[in-house]
Amino acid sequence: MQSLRTYEVWFVTGSQRLYGPETLKQVAANSQEIAKALDSSPTIPVRVVFKPVAKAPEEVSELCQEANAASDCIGLITWCHTFSPSKMWINGLKLLRKPIAHLHTQHNREIPWSTIDMDFMNLNQAAHGDREHGFIMSRMRLSRKVVVGFWEETRLQGQLGAWCRAAAAWHDWQGAKFCRFGDNMREVAVTEGDKVAAQMQFGYSVNGYGVGDLAELVSQVSESEAGKLVSEYEASYTVPAATANLPNVRQSLLEAARIELGLRASLTNGGFKGFTDTFEDLHGLVQLPGIAAQRLMADGFGFGAEGDWKTCALVRAMKVMAAGLRGGTSFMEDYTYHFDSKRSLVLGAHMLEICPSIAASKPTLEVHPLSIGGKADPVRLVFDTPPGSALNAAMLDVGNRFRLLVSEVEVVPTPRPLPKLPVARAIWAPHPNLELAAAAWIYAGGAHHTGFSQAVTTEMLEDFAVIADIEIAIIDAKTNLRDFQHQLRNNEVYYALRKGWTV
């Protein structure tokens, strides 16, 4: 995953020419100081670039058009140091296609009680300048994040950092391509969806490609290339005796390596940021991609099993949000439950494809039969996930809109050994508990596939939903099932009415 420091957000300060050159000079100096501090903040992962103070309608419009055209600019942070008449922002904001964070702060932390005069008051007017600024964005029905507080506070910088991560993920989606090898798993509803609507809403495209074309690339991988990758496997992971002593293990590893190299070439040559496959369509492949999907995810590619392109795209977005943070991000599935009178648990896993970025320790490299798909025994990495806070997220096409569903969980140590379960897995307790969380998830139409992360936060996903202009529903420790159902019903009305809104 690339560093997010290749991206930048523009720090734009609003004022007006009424104040004269000396005041505006001070406004610019103070704004530069704040922008520099934000740029050096360890919690803000992108560059924060100061832009000249916006003082007139033509300056706002010019800047917004410049931002639209700047490939490295992922959004604007706006702040009104003085009063900035909001009508001068209208045309620029109408043109703007980048996300906005509205910072409501002031250059000085405290009121200088003994010296404050009208000159000070005229210069430091964010308390009402930002209200004017906020009005026009509300009047225009613009989605944005509002962050309030003193600019040096770690809390405030953390909120801006979360928004920057969401904005980076949104930027990454614009023009992104996701590849489907084969179709969706037959007769499954939740992995279907309107790909045209998704491209209109999210900016990425999803298209199908023949598994036979992938198989042709796999067949072109030489014995020496595959052998080199197998040596990398053996050096990177622990190979247990049960696998090492299998009669055909070398051939299984070579086939897995060929599939990885073929997949990687296909994705790289096609400029794809993620892919799906399905065990129902493996024409020309000896085994279902297991370790290949795991390692490609670890390198930042999105993935969805059984043709689940919405989860594939979401995993990619979450990978971008998590760049540089502790904790991993993976494709995931709620697989089976452990009902307990004290604390019920979920065992999350998939047949093969769980990203090793969430591994608690060095994964083991194993070969086992797979009782589905009718292919040779696939190679996979097996590991447990470390305890700690995490979340699961699902992107749903509910017909008239997209819904992002988030469930906060607590990963726990595996209660007992799982010697006969040869898959990577995580064990978690959902908040507020399994019974309420699962009921809420089902009421919301939540998918069985998710993006799982111990790095991405609910705040990042909330910011992402605002930028994407989609519904979000959150299941956390405060969730009340009656209120949650009421929220879903209200959302039905809200989004139906919203289609007829005018500004």
Coordinates of C-alpha atoms in Angstrom, one line a residue:
M1 CA 0.0 0.0 0.0
Q2 CA 1.4 3.4 -1.0
S3 CA 2.1 6.1 1.6
L4 CA -0.7 8.6 1.9
R5 CA 1.8 11.4 2.0
T6 CA 1.6 11.3 -1.8
Y7 CA -1.8 13.0 -1.4
E8 CA -2.5 16.5 -0.2
V9 CA -5.4 18.5 1.2
W10 CA -5.6 22.2 0.6
F11 CA -6.0 24.5 3.6
V12 CA -8.3 27.4 2.5
T13 CA -9.0 30.4 4.7
G14 CA -12.0 32.6 4.1
S15 CA -12.0 36.4 4.6
Q16 CA -12.9 39.4 2.5
R17 CA -11.2 42.6 1.1
L18 CA -13.1 44.8 3.5
Y19 CA -10.5 44.3 6.2
G20 CA -7.6 45.9 4.2
P21 CA -4.1 44.7 3.4
E22 CA -2.6 44.7 6.9
T23 CA -5.4 42.6 8.5
L24 CA -5.4 40.2 5.5
K25 CA -1.6 39.9 5.8
Q26 CA -2.1 38.8 9.4
V27 CA -4.8 36.4 8.4
A28 CA -2.5 34.8 5.8
A29 CA 0.3 34.5 8.3
N30 CA -1.9 32.9 11.0
S31 CA -3.4 30.5 8.4
Q32 CA 0.1 29.4 7.3
E33 CA 1.0 28.7 10.9
I34 CA -2.0 26.4 11.3
A35 CA -1.5 24.7 8.0
K36 CA 2.1 24.0 8.9
A37 CA 1.1 22.5 12.3
L38 CA -1.5 20.3 10.7
D39 CA 1.0 19.2 8.0
S40 CA 3.5 18.1 10.7
S41 CA 0.9 16.3 12.9
P42 CA 1.6 12.6 13.2
T43 CA -2.2 11.9 13.1
I44 CA -2.7 13.5 9.7
P45 CA -1.3 11.1 7.1
V46 CA -1.4 13.4 4.1
R47 CA 0.3 16.7 3.2
V48 CA -1.6 19.9 4.3
V49 CA -0.9 22.6 1.8
F50 CA -1.7 26.3 2.5
K51 CA -3.5 28.1 -0.2
P52 CA -3.9 31.9 -0.6
V53 CA -6.7 33.5 1.5
A54 CA -10.0 33.5 -0.4
K55 CA -11.4 37.1 -0.4
A56 CA -13.8 37.3 -3.4
P57 CA -16.1 35.1 -5.4
E58 CA -13.7 34.8 -8.4
E59 CA -10.9 33.6 -6.1
V60 CA -13.1 30.9 -4.5
S61 CA -14.3 29.7 -8.0
E62 CA -10.7 29.6 -9.4
L63 CA -9.4 27.7 -6.4
C64 CA -12.2 25.1 -6.5
Q65 CA -11.6 24.5 -10.2
E66 CA -7.9 24.2 -9.6
A67 CA -8.6 21.6 -6.8
N68 CA -10.8 19.6 -9.2
A69 CA -8.0 19.4 -11.7
A70 CA -5.2 18.6 -9.2
S71 CA -4.5 14.9 -9.3
D72 CA -2.9 14.9 -5.8
C73 CA -5.5 17.0 -4.1
I74 CA -8.0 14.8 -2.2
G75 CA -10.0 17.5 -0.6
L76 CA -10.2 21.0 1.1
I77 CA -10.0 22.0 4.7
T78 CA -11.9 25.3 5.0
W79 CA -11.8 27.9 7.8
C80 CA -13.0 31.4 8.2
H81 CA -10.5 33.5 10.2
T82 CA -12.6 36.6 9.8
F83 CA -16.1 37.0 8.5
S84 CA -16.4 35.7 5.0
P85 CA -19.7 36.5 3.3
S86 CA -21.1 33.1 2.2
K87 CA -22.6 34.2 -1.1
M88 CA -19.1 34.6 -2.5
W89 CA -18.6 30.8 -2.0
I90 CA -21.7 29.7 -3.9
N91 CA -20.3 29.4 -7.4
G92 CA -17.1 27.8 -6.3
L93 CA -18.8 25.2 -4.1
K94 CA -21.2 24.4 -6.9
L95 CA -18.1 23.5 -9.1
L96 CA -16.2 21.7 -6.4
R97 CA -16.0 17.9 -6.8
K98 CA -13.6 17.2 -3.9
P99 CA -14.6 16.5 -0.3
I100 CA -14.7 19.2 2.3
A101 CA -13.8 19.4 6.0
H102 CA -15.0 22.5 7.7
L103 CA -12.5 23.4 10.5
H104 CA -14.1 25.6 13.2
T105 CA -11.2 27.0 15.2
Q106 CA -9.4 30.2 15.9
H107 CA -5.7 31.2 15.9
N108 CA -5.7 32.2 19.5
R109 CA -6.6 29.6 22.2
E110 CA -7.8 32.0 24.8
I111 CA -9.3 35.5 25.1
P112 CA -6.6 38.0 26.0
W113 CA -8.8 39.5 28.8
S114 CA -6.7 42.5 29.7
T115 CA -5.8 43.6 26.1
I116 CA -8.7 42.6 23.9
D117 CA -10.0 45.5 21.7
M118 CA -12.0 45.9 18.6
D119 CA -9.0 45.3 16.3
F120 CA -8.6 41.9 17.9
M121 CA -12.3 41.2 17.6
N122 CA -12.4 42.2 13.9
L123 CA -9.4 39.9 13.2
N124 CA -10.6 36.8 15.1
Q125 CA -14.1 36.3 14.0
A126 CA -14.3 32.6 13.4
A127 CA -17.0 32.3 16.0
H128 CA -19.4 33.9 13.7
G129 CA -17.5 33.8 10.4
D130 CA -17.7 30.0 10.4
R131 CA -21.4 30.1 11.1
E132 CA -22.0 32.1 7.9
H133 CA -19.7 29.6 6.1
G134 CA -21.6 26.7 7.6
F135 CA -25.0 28.2 6.6
I136 CA -24.2 28.3 2.9
M137 CA -23.0 24.6 2.8
S138 CA -26.2 23.6 4.7
R139 CA -28.3 25.7 2.4
M140 CA -26.7 24.0 -0.6
R141 CA -27.1 20.6 1.0
L142 CA -23.4 19.9 0.8
S143 CA -22.1 16.8 2.7
R144 CA -19.0 17.7 4.7
K145 CA -17.3 17.1 8.1
V146 CA -17.3 19.8 10.8
V147 CA -14.4 19.7 13.3
V148 CA -14.5 22.1 16.2
G149 CA -11.8 23.0 18.7
F150 CA -8.3 24.5 19.0
W151 CA -6.1 23.6 16.1
E152 CA -3.2 22.3 18.3
E153 CA -5.3 19.8 20.1
T154 CA -4.5 16.1 19.4
R155 CA -8.2 15.2 19.5
L156 CA -8.9 17.8 16.7
Q157 CA -6.0 16.7 14.6
G158 CA -7.1 13.1 15.0
Q159 CA -10.5 13.9 13.7
L160 CA -9.0 15.6 10.7
G161 CA -6.7 12.7 10.2
A162 CA -9.7 10.3 10.1
W163 CA -11.3 12.5 7.5
C164 CA -8.1 12.6 5.4
R165 CA -8.0 8.8 5.4
A166 CA -11.6 8.6 4.2
A167 CA -10.9 11.3 1.6
A168 CA -7.9 9.3 0.4
A169 CA -10.0 6.1 0.1
W170 CA -12.6 8.1 -1.9
H171 CA -9.9 9.6 -4.2
D172 CA -8.5 6.0 -4.7
W173 CA -12.0 4.9 -5.9
Q174 CA -12.3 7.5 -8.6
G175 CA -11.6 5.8 -11.8
A176 CA -10.6 2.5 -10.1
K177 CA -11.2 -0.8 -11.8
F178 CA -12.2 -4.0 -10.2
C179 CA -12.0 -7.4 -12.0
R180 CA -14.4 -10.2 -11.7
F181 CA -13.1 -13.7 -12.7
G182 CA -16.3 -15.6 -13.3
D183 CA -19.7 -14.5 -12.0
N184 CA -21.4 -14.3 -8.6
M185 CA -22.0 -17.6 -6.8
R186 CA -25.2 -18.9 -8.3
E187 CA -28.6 -18.1 -6.6
V188 CA -26.9 -15.8 -4.0
A189 CA -28.7 -12.5 -3.5
V190 CA -26.6 -10.2 -1.3
T191 CA -23.5 -10.4 -3.6
E192 CA -25.5 -9.1 -6.5
G193 CA -26.0 -5.4 -7.1
D194 CA -26.3 -2.7 -9.7
K195 CA -22.8 -2.1 -11.0
V196 CA -23.9 0.9 -13.1
A197 CA -25.5 2.5 -10.1
A198 CA -22.2 1.8 -8.2
Q199 CA -20.1 3.5 -10.9
M200 CA -22.4 6.5 -10.9
Q201 CA -22.3 6.7 -7.0
F202 CA -18.8 5.7 -6.3
G203 CA -16.7 6.4 -9.4
Y204 CA -15.2 2.9 -9.8
S205 CA -16.0 0.3 -12.5
V206 CA -16.6 -3.4 -12.2
N207 CA -16.3 -5.7 -15.2
G208 CA -16.1 -9.4 -15.8
Y209 CA -13.1 -11.3 -17.4
G210 CA -12.8 -14.8 -18.5
V211 CA -11.2 -17.3 -16.2
G212 CA -9.7 -19.0 -19.2
D213 CA -7.7 -15.8 -19.9
L214 CA -6.4 -16.0 -16.4
A215 CA -5.6 -19.7 -16.8
E216 CA -3.6 -18.8 -19.9
L217 CA -1.5 -16.4 -18.0
V218 CA -1.0 -18.9 -15.2
S219 CA 0.1 -21.6 -17.7
Q220 CA 2.8 -19.2 -19.1
V221 CA 4.6 -19.0 -15.7
S222 CA 7.8 -20.8 -16.0
E223 CA 9.0 -23.6 -13.6
S224 CA 11.9 -21.4 -12.4
E225 CA 9.6 -18.4 -11.7
A226 CA 7.2 -20.5 -9.7
G227 CA 10.0 -22.2 -7.9
K228 CA 11.5 -18.8 -6.9
L229 CA 8.1 -17.8 -5.4
V230 CA 7.8 -21.2 -3.6
S231 CA 11.2 -20.5 -2.0
E232 CA 9.8 -17.2 -0.8
Y233 CA 6.8 -19.0 0.7
E234 CA 9.0 -21.4 2.6
A235 CA 11.2 -18.5 3.9
S236 CA 8.3 -16.3 4.9
Y237 CA 6.0 -18.8 6.6
T238 CA 6.2 -21.9 8.8
V239 CA 5.7 -25.2 7.0
P240 CA 4.4 -27.8 9.5
A241 CA 5.6 -31.4 9.2
A242 CA 2.0 -32.5 8.2
T243 CA 2.3 -30.4 5.0
A244 CA 6.0 -30.9 4.4
N245 CA 5.6 -34.6 4.3
L246 CA 2.7 -34.7 1.9
P247 CA 3.6 -36.7 -1.2
N248 CA 2.6 -34.0 -3.7
V249 CA 3.3 -30.9 -1.7
R250 CA 5.9 -29.5 -4.0
Q251 CA 3.5 -29.7 -6.9
S252 CA 0.7 -28.1 -4.9
L253 CA 3.0 -25.2 -3.9
L254 CA 4.2 -24.7 -7.5
E255 CA 0.6 -24.6 -8.8
A256 CA -0.3 -22.0 -6.0
A257 CA 2.7 -20.0 -7.0
R258 CA 1.8 -20.1 -10.7
I259 CA -1.7 -18.9 -9.8
E260 CA -0.4 -16.0 -7.7
L261 CA 2.0 -14.9 -10.4
G262 CA -0.7 -15.2 -13.1
L263 CA -3.2 -13.3 -11.0
R264 CA -0.6 -10.6 -10.1
A265 CA 0.3 -10.1 -13.8
S266 CA -3.4 -9.9 -14.8
L267 CA -4.2 -7.4 -12.1
T268 CA -1.1 -5.3 -12.7
N269 CA -1.3 -5.3 -16.5
G270 CA -5.0 -4.4 -16.3
G271 CA -4.5 -1.6 -13.7
F272 CA -7.0 -3.3 -11.3
K273 CA -7.2 -2.4 -7.6
G274 CA -9.0 -5.6 -6.6
F275 CA -10.6 -8.8 -7.9
T276 CA -13.2 -11.4 -7.2
D277 CA -13.3 -15.1 -8.0
T278 CA -15.7 -18.0 -7.3
F279 CA -15.2 -21.7 -6.7
E280 CA -18.0 -22.4 -9.2
D281 CA -15.9 -21.1 -12.1
L282 CA -12.3 -22.3 -12.0
H283 CA -12.0 -23.3 -15.7
G284 CA -8.3 -24.1 -16.4
L285 CA -7.1 -23.6 -12.8
V286 CA -5.8 -26.5 -10.8
Q287 CA -6.9 -25.2 -7.4
L288 CA -8.9 -22.4 -6.0
P289 CA -6.7 -19.3 -5.4
G290 CA -5.9 -19.4 -1.6
I291 CA -2.5 -18.1 -0.7
A292 CA -2.6 -15.9 -3.9
A293 CA -5.7 -14.0 -2.7
Q294 CA -4.2 -13.7 0.8
R295 CA -0.9 -12.3 -0.4
L296 CA -2.5 -10.0 -2.9
M297 CA -4.7 -8.6 -0.2
A298 CA -1.6 -8.1 2.0
D299 CA -0.2 -5.9 -0.8
G300 CA -3.3 -3.7 -0.8
F301 CA -5.6 -5.3 -3.4
G302 CA -9.3 -5.6 -2.6
F303 CA -10.8 -9.0 -2.7
G304 CA -14.3 -10.6 -2.6
A305 CA -15.1 -14.2 -2.7
E306 CA -17.9 -15.7 -4.8
G307 CA -18.0 -12.7 -7.1
D308 CA -18.7 -10.2 -4.3
W309 CA -17.5 -7.1 -6.0
K310 CA -19.0 -4.7 -3.4
T311 CA -17.0 -6.2 -0.6
C312 CA -13.9 -6.3 -2.9
A313 CA -14.2 -2.5 -3.5
L314 CA -14.9 -1.9 0.2
V315 CA -11.8 -3.9 1.3
R316 CA -9.7 -1.8 -1.0
A317 CA -11.1 1.4 0.4
M318 CA -10.4 0.2 3.9
K319 CA -6.9 -0.8 3.0
V320 CA -6.3 2.7 1.8
M321 CA -7.8 4.2 5.0
A322 CA -5.6 1.9 7.1
A323 CA -2.3 2.7 5.4
G324 CA 0.5 3.2 7.9
L325 CA -1.6 2.3 10.9
R326 CA -1.1 -0.6 13.3
G327 CA -3.5 -3.5 12.7
G328 CA -4.6 -5.3 9.6
T329 CA -7.5 -5.3 7.2
S330 CA -9.1 -8.3 5.5
F331 CA -12.0 -9.8 3.6
M332 CA -14.0 -11.7 6.2
E333 CA -17.1 -13.8 6.8
D334 CA -19.2 -14.5 9.9
Y335 CA -18.8 -18.3 9.8
T336 CA -20.2 -19.9 12.9
Y337 CA -21.3 -19.0 16.5
H338 CA -20.3 -20.0 20.0
F339 CA -23.4 -19.3 22.1
D340 CA -22.4 -18.9 25.7
S341 CA -24.5 -17.7 28.7
K342 CA -21.8 -15.3 29.7
R343 CA -20.4 -14.0 26.4
S344 CA -21.3 -15.4 23.0
L345 CA -18.7 -15.3 20.3
V346 CA -18.3 -15.4 16.5
L347 CA -15.8 -17.4 14.6
G348 CA -14.9 -15.3 11.5
A349 CA -13.1 -17.0 8.7
H350 CA -13.4 -18.1 5.1
M351 CA -12.5 -21.1 3.1
L352 CA -9.1 -19.8 2.3
E353 CA -8.9 -16.1 1.7
I354 CA -8.1 -14.1 4.9
C355 CA -5.4 -11.5 4.7
P356 CA -2.2 -12.2 6.7
S357 CA -2.1 -8.5 7.7
I358 CA -4.3 -9.5 10.6
A359 CA -2.1 -12.4 11.8
A360 CA -1.1 -12.5 15.4
S361 CA 2.1 -14.4 14.6
K362 CA 4.0 -16.0 11.7
P363 CA 1.4 -17.9 9.6
T364 CA 1.7 -21.5 8.8
L365 CA 1.8 -22.6 5.1
E366 CA -0.6 -25.6 4.7
V367 CA -2.2 -27.8 2.1
H368 CA -5.5 -29.4 2.8
P369 CA -8.5 -30.7 0.9
L370 CA -11.4 -28.3 0.2
S371 CA -14.8 -30.1 0.2
I372 CA -16.2 -27.7 -2.3
G373 CA -15.3 -26.7 -5.9
G374 CA -14.0 -30.1 -7.1
K375 CA -10.4 -29.0 -7.6
A376 CA -7.0 -30.0 -6.2
D377 CA -6.1 -29.4 -2.5
P378 CA -5.4 -25.6 -2.3
V379 CA -2.5 -23.9 -0.5
R380 CA -3.4 -21.5 2.3
L381 CA -1.9 -19.5 5.2
V382 CA -3.3 -20.4 8.6
F383 CA -3.2 -18.1 11.6
D384 CA -5.1 -16.6 14.5
T385 CA -5.9 -12.9 14.9
P386 CA -4.6 -10.9 17.9
P387 CA -7.1 -9.6 20.5
G388 CA -8.2 -6.0 20.4
S389 CA -10.8 -3.7 19.1
A390 CA -12.0 -4.2 15.5
L391 CA -15.0 -3.7 13.2
N392 CA -16.8 -5.4 10.4
A393 CA -18.3 -3.4 7.5
A394 CA -20.6 -4.3 4.7
M395 CA -21.7 -2.4 1.6
L396 CA -25.2 -3.2 0.6
D397 CA -27.3 -2.4 -2.5
V398 CA -30.8 -2.1 -1.0
G399 CA -32.5 -1.2 -4.2
N400 CA -32.9 2.6 -4.1
R401 CA -29.6 3.4 -2.5
F402 CA -26.4 2.0 -1.0
R403 CA -26.1 1.3 2.7
L404 CA -22.8 1.0 4.6
L405 CA -23.3 -1.1 7.7
V406 CA -20.7 -1.1 10.5
S407 CA -20.5 -3.5 13.5
E408 CA -17.9 -2.8 16.3
V409 CA -16.5 -5.9 17.8
E410 CA -13.8 -7.0 20.3
V411 CA -11.4 -9.7 19.1
V412 CA -10.6 -12.2 21.9
P413 CA -7.9 -14.8 22.2
T414 CA -9.0 -18.1 20.7
P415 CA -10.6 -19.9 23.7
R416 CA -9.4 -23.4 22.8
P417 CA -7.0 -24.9 20.2
L418 CA -8.5 -25.5 16.7
P419 CA -6.2 -28.4 15.5
K420 CA -8.6 -29.6 12.8
L421 CA -9.6 -26.2 11.3
P422 CA -7.1 -25.3 8.6
V423 CA -8.1 -21.8 7.9
A424 CA -7.1 -18.3 9.1
R425 CA -9.6 -17.0 11.6
A426 CA -10.6 -14.4 14.1
I427 CA -12.8 -14.9 17.2
W428 CA -14.8 -11.8 18.3
A429 CA -17.5 -10.7 20.6
P430 CA -19.8 -8.1 18.9
H431 CA -21.0 -5.0 20.8
P432 CA -23.3 -4.8 22.6
N433 CA -23.5 -8.6 22.5
L434 CA -23.9 -11.2 19.8
E435 CA -27.7 -11.5 20.1
L436 CA -28.5 -7.8 19.7
A437 CA -25.7 -7.2 17.1
A438 CA -26.7 -10.1 14.9
A439 CA -30.4 -9.1 15.1
A440 CA -29.6 -5.5 14.1
W441 CA -27.3 -6.7 11.3
I442 CA -30.1 -8.9 9.9
Y443 CA -32.7 -6.2 10.2
A444 CA -30.4 -4.0 8.2
G445 CA -29.9 -6.6 5.5
G446 CA -26.3 -7.1 6.4
A447 CA -24.2 -9.3 4.1
H448 CA -22.3 -12.4 5.3
H449 CA -19.2 -11.0 3.7
T450 CA -17.5 -8.0 5.3
G451 CA -14.4 -5.9 5.4
F452 CA -12.7 -6.6 8.8
S453 CA -10.2 -4.2 10.3
Q454 CA -8.3 -3.6 13.5
A455 CA -7.0 -0.3 12.0
V456 CA -9.9 1.4 10.4
T457 CA -12.3 3.2 12.8
T458 CA -16.0 3.8 12.8
E459 CA -15.2 7.5 12.5
M460 CA -13.3 6.9 9.2
L461 CA -16.2 5.0 7.8
E462 CA -18.7 7.6 8.9
D463 CA -16.6 10.2 7.1
F464 CA -16.4 8.0 4.1
A465 CA -20.2 7.6 4.0
V466 CA -20.6 11.4 4.2
I467 CA -18.1 11.9 1.3
A468 CA -19.8 9.1 -0.7
D469 CA -23.2 10.6 0.2
I470 CA -24.7 7.2 1.2
E471 CA -26.6 5.9 4.2
I472 CA -24.6 4.5 7.2
A473 CA -25.9 2.4 10.0
I474 CA -23.8 1.6 13.0
I475 CA -24.0 -1.2 15.6
D476 CA -22.0 -0.5 18.7
A477 CA -22.1 -0.7 22.5
K478 CA -24.9 1.8 22.7
T479 CA -27.2 0.1 20.1
N480 CA -30.8 -0.4 21.2
L481 CA -32.6 -2.7 18.9
R482 CA -35.9 -0.8 18.9
D483 CA -34.2 2.5 18.2
F484 CA -32.0 0.8 15.5
Q485 CA -35.1 -0.5 13.7
H486 CA -36.7 2.9 14.0
Q487 CA -33.6 4.5 12.4
L488 CA -33.8 2.1 9.5
R489 CA -37.5 3.0 8.9
N490 CA -36.7 6.7 9.1
N491 CA -33.9 6.3 6.6
E492 CA -36.4 4.8 4.2
V493 CA -38.5 7.9 4.3
Y494 CA -35.5 10.3 4.3
Y495 CA -33.9 8.8 1.2
A496 CA -37.2 8.6 -0.6
L497 CA -38.0 12.3 0.1
R498 CA -34.5 13.4 -0.7
K499 CA -34.8 12.5 -4.3
G500 CA -37.3 15.3 -4.6
W501 CA -35.3 17.9 -2.7
T502 CA -34.4 21.2 -4.2
V503 CA -31.9 23.8 -2.9

